[in-house]
Structure formats: structure tokens, C-alpha cells
PDB file of C-alpha atoms in Angstrom:
ATOM      1  CA  MET A 240      69.607 -66.758 -13.143  1.00 54.00           C
ATOM      2  CA  SER A 241      71.145 -66.592 -16.833  1.00 75.00           C
ATOM      3  CA  GLY A 242      72.224 -68.908 -19.558  1.00 84.00           C
ATOM      4  CA  LEU A 243      71.852 -72.679 -19.174  1.00 84.00           C
ATOM      5  CA  SER A 244      70.376 -72.520 -15.692  1.00 85.00           C
ATOM      6  CA  ALA A 245      67.607 -70.352 -16.710  1.00 84.00           C
ATOM      7  CA  ILE A 246      66.751 -72.776 -19.459  1.00 82.00           C
ATOM      8  CA  LEU A 247      66.685 -75.632 -17.030  1.00 86.00           C
ATOM      9  CA  ARG A 248      64.647 -74.053 -14.188  1.00 85.00           C
ATOM     10  CA  ALA A 249      60.818 -73.755 -14.286  1.00 80.00           C
ATOM     11  CA  ALA A 250      58.936 -70.753 -13.459  1.00 76.00           C
ATOM     12  CA  SER A 251      59.052 -71.730  -9.838  1.00 80.00           C
ATOM     13  CA  GLY A 252      62.931 -71.577  -9.913  1.00 83.00           C
ATOM     14  CA  GLU A 253      63.348 -75.207  -9.452  1.00 88.00           C
ATOM     15  CA  PHE A 254      65.038 -77.581 -11.877  1.00 90.00           C
ATOM     16  CA  GLU A 255      62.547 -79.215 -14.234  1.00 87.00           C
ATOM     17  CA  THR A 256      62.956 -82.944 -15.003  1.00 88.00           C
ATOM     18  CA  THR A 257      61.598 -82.540 -18.638  1.00 88.00           C
ATOM     19  CA  ARG A 258      64.181 -79.743 -19.454  1.00 88.00           C
ATOM     20  CA  VAL A 259      67.110 -81.440 -17.799  1.00 91.00           C
ATOM     21  CA  LEU A 260      66.627 -84.649 -19.551  1.00 91.00           C
ATOM     22  CA  GLY A 261      65.830 -83.013 -22.894  1.00 90.00           C
ATOM     23  CA  THR A 262      69.168 -81.018 -22.527  1.00 90.00           C
ATOM     24  CA  PHE A 263      71.042 -84.160 -21.617  1.00 92.00           C
ATOM     25  CA  GLY A 264      69.468 -85.858 -24.492  1.00 91.00           C
ATOM     26  CA  VAL A 265      70.514 -83.366 -26.923  1.00 91.00           C
ATOM     27  CA  LEU A 266      74.110 -83.324 -25.611  1.00 92.00           C
ATOM     28  CA  LEU A 267      74.238 -87.234 -25.776  1.00 93.00           C
ATOM     29  CA  TYR A 268      72.825 -87.128 -29.514  1.00 91.00           C
ATOM     30  CA  ALA A 269      75.532 -84.683 -30.345  1.00 91.00           C
ATOM     31  CA  LEU A 270      78.352 -86.584 -28.827  1.00 92.00           C
ATOM     32  CA  GLY A 271      77.150 -89.824 -29.898  1.00 90.00           C
ATOM     33  CA  ALA A 272      76.639 -88.909 -33.449  1.00 88.00           C
ATOM     34  CA  HIS A 273      80.070 -87.412 -33.837  1.00 90.00           C
ATOM     35  CA  GLY A 274      81.557 -90.298 -31.867  1.00 90.00           C
ATOM     36  CA  LEU A 275      80.105 -92.725 -34.572  1.00 88.00           C
ATOM     37  CA  LEU A 276      81.005 -90.650 -37.327  1.00 88.00           C
ATOM     38  CA  LEU A 277      84.739 -90.927 -36.184  1.00 89.00           C
ATOM     39  CA  PHE A 278      84.459 -94.694 -35.679  1.00 91.00           C
ATOM     40  CA  GLU A 279      83.056 -95.018 -39.285  1.00 87.00           C
ATOM     41  CA  THR A 280      85.730 -92.723 -41.004  1.00 90.00           C
ATOM     42  CA  ILE A 281      88.892 -93.416 -38.818  1.00 91.00           C
ATOM     43  CA  GLY A 282      87.891 -96.869 -37.219  1.00 88.00           C
ATOM     44  CA  ARG A 283      86.432 -98.503 -40.260  1.00 89.00           C
ATOM     45  CA  GLY A 284      88.163 -96.400 -43.143  1.00 90.00           C
ATOM     46  CA  ARG A 285      84.940 -95.396 -44.778  1.00 89.00           C
ATOM     47  CA  PRO A 286      84.746 -92.260 -46.625  1.00 90.00           C
ATOM     48  CA  PHE A 287      83.108 -89.094 -44.982  1.00 87.00           C
ATOM     49  CA  ASP A 288      79.623 -88.378 -46.958  1.00 86.00           C
ATOM     50  CA  LEU A 289      78.922 -84.675 -46.013  1.00 86.00           C
ATOM     51  CA  ALA A 290      75.561 -84.781 -47.821  1.00 87.00           C
ATOM     52  CA  THR A 291      74.380 -87.602 -45.493  1.00 84.00           C
ATOM     53  CA  TYR A 292      75.720 -86.028 -42.475  1.00 87.00           C
ATOM     54  CA  CYS A 293      74.264 -82.534 -43.316  1.00 88.00           C
ATOM     55  CA  THR A 294      70.733 -84.085 -43.992  1.00 87.00           C
ATOM     56  CA  ALA A 295      70.493 -86.459 -40.905  1.00 87.00           C
ATOM     57  CA  PHE A 296      72.245 -84.717 -38.153  1.00 90.00           C
ATOM     58  CA  PRO A 297      70.272 -81.608 -38.042  1.00 91.00           C
ATOM     59  CA  GLY A 298      66.992 -83.284 -38.363  1.00 90.00           C
ATOM     60  CA  GLY A 299      67.437 -85.497 -35.442  1.00 89.00           C
ATOM     61  CA  LEU A 300      68.683 -82.339 -33.499  1.00 91.00           C
ATOM     62  CA  VAL A 301      65.540 -80.453 -34.276  1.00 92.00           C
ATOM     63  CA  LEU A 302      63.395 -83.428 -33.466  1.00 92.00           C
ATOM     64  CA  LEU A 303      65.162 -83.826 -29.985  1.00 91.00           C
ATOM     65  CA  ILE A 304      65.025 -80.105 -29.270  1.00 91.00           C
ATOM     66  CA  GLY A 305      61.460 -79.690 -30.572  1.00 92.00           C
ATOM     67  CA  THR A 306      60.086 -82.561 -28.695  1.00 92.00           C
ATOM     68  CA  ALA A 307      61.743 -81.615 -25.266  1.00 90.00           C
ATOM     69  CA  GLY A 308      60.593 -77.950 -25.788  1.00 88.00           C
ATOM     70  CA  GLY A 309      57.093 -79.035 -26.740  1.00 91.00           C
ATOM     71  CA  VAL A 310      56.629 -81.369 -23.541  1.00 90.00           C
ATOM     72  CA  ALA A 311      58.037 -78.568 -21.297  1.00 87.00           C
ATOM     73  CA  ALA A 312      55.593 -76.029 -22.907  1.00 88.00           C
ATOM     74  CA  LEU A 313      52.693 -78.337 -22.666  1.00 91.00           C
ATOM     75  CA  LYS A 314      53.513 -79.060 -18.934  1.00 88.00           C
ATOM     76  CA  ASP A 315      53.768 -75.419 -18.103  1.00 86.00           C
ATOM     77  CA  ARG A 316      50.510 -74.677 -19.809  1.00 91.00           C
ATOM     78  CA  GLN A 317      48.606 -77.564 -17.922  1.00 92.00           C
ATOM     79  CA  VAL A 318      50.196 -76.238 -14.564  1.00 88.00           C
ATOM     80  CA  ALA A 319      48.960 -72.792 -15.373  1.00 90.00           C
ATOM     81  CA  ARG A 320      45.539 -74.214 -16.331  1.00 94.00           C
ATOM     82  CA  SER A 321      45.143 -76.265 -13.087  1.00 93.00           C
ATOM     83  CA  ARG A 322      46.196 -73.330 -10.925  1.00 91.00           C
ATOM     84  CA  ALA A 323      43.575 -70.990 -12.620  1.00 92.00           C
ATOM     85  CA  ILE A 324      40.932 -73.785 -12.050  1.00 93.00           C
ATOM     86  CA  GLU A 325      42.187 -74.010  -8.283  1.00 92.00           C
ATOM     87  CA  LYS A 326      41.775 -70.309  -7.963  1.00 91.00           C
ATOM     88  CA  GLU A 327      38.198 -70.454  -9.417  1.00 90.00           C
ATOM     89  CA  THR A 328      37.084 -73.060  -7.175  1.00 90.00           C
ATOM     90  CA  ALA A 329      38.511 -71.558  -4.015  1.00 83.00           C
ATOM     91  CA  ARG A 330      36.324 -68.468  -4.389  1.00 75.00           C
TER      92      ARG A 330
END
């Protein structure tokens, strides 16, 4: 496994829902933000404000990536913890 496939798969090798949805959300955010930017500048004729764009877009992107990564890490930790408890009780 390499590249995007490795990012989207859990330790078991199966696709993980939180990682797939997080990646899909980031892609939609990037496409949607740029689509709305084009609509505002070309469709409505408003000027492009680079300062606002450089402040707002990366912040939202970091928030989405951080949230998706944090949720996946929390889930992985909880699964590892439950497996350790299961091994202890099986003894």
C-alpha cells in the first residue's frame, strides 16, 4: 500500500469510514471554496481580496484535516485499548 490508499486504510487493511469521509470533506471544501471564489469574482464582478482568502482558506482546511485526523487517532487508540483489555480478560 502506498499513497492515498495507505492513508485511507486502518491498521487492519480495510478502508476506514472516518478517514474516507475526512478526505472527501477536505476535497469538497477545497473545490467548494474555489468555486465560490470564482463565482464571486467572475460571476458577480467583485474584486479578489488576497488577504481575506489567505486568512480564511488555510484556517478552514487545517480545521478539517485536524478534526479528521484527531477522530481517526482517537478511534485507533480506543480500538487498541479495547484489544488490550480483551487480551487481559482472556487470560
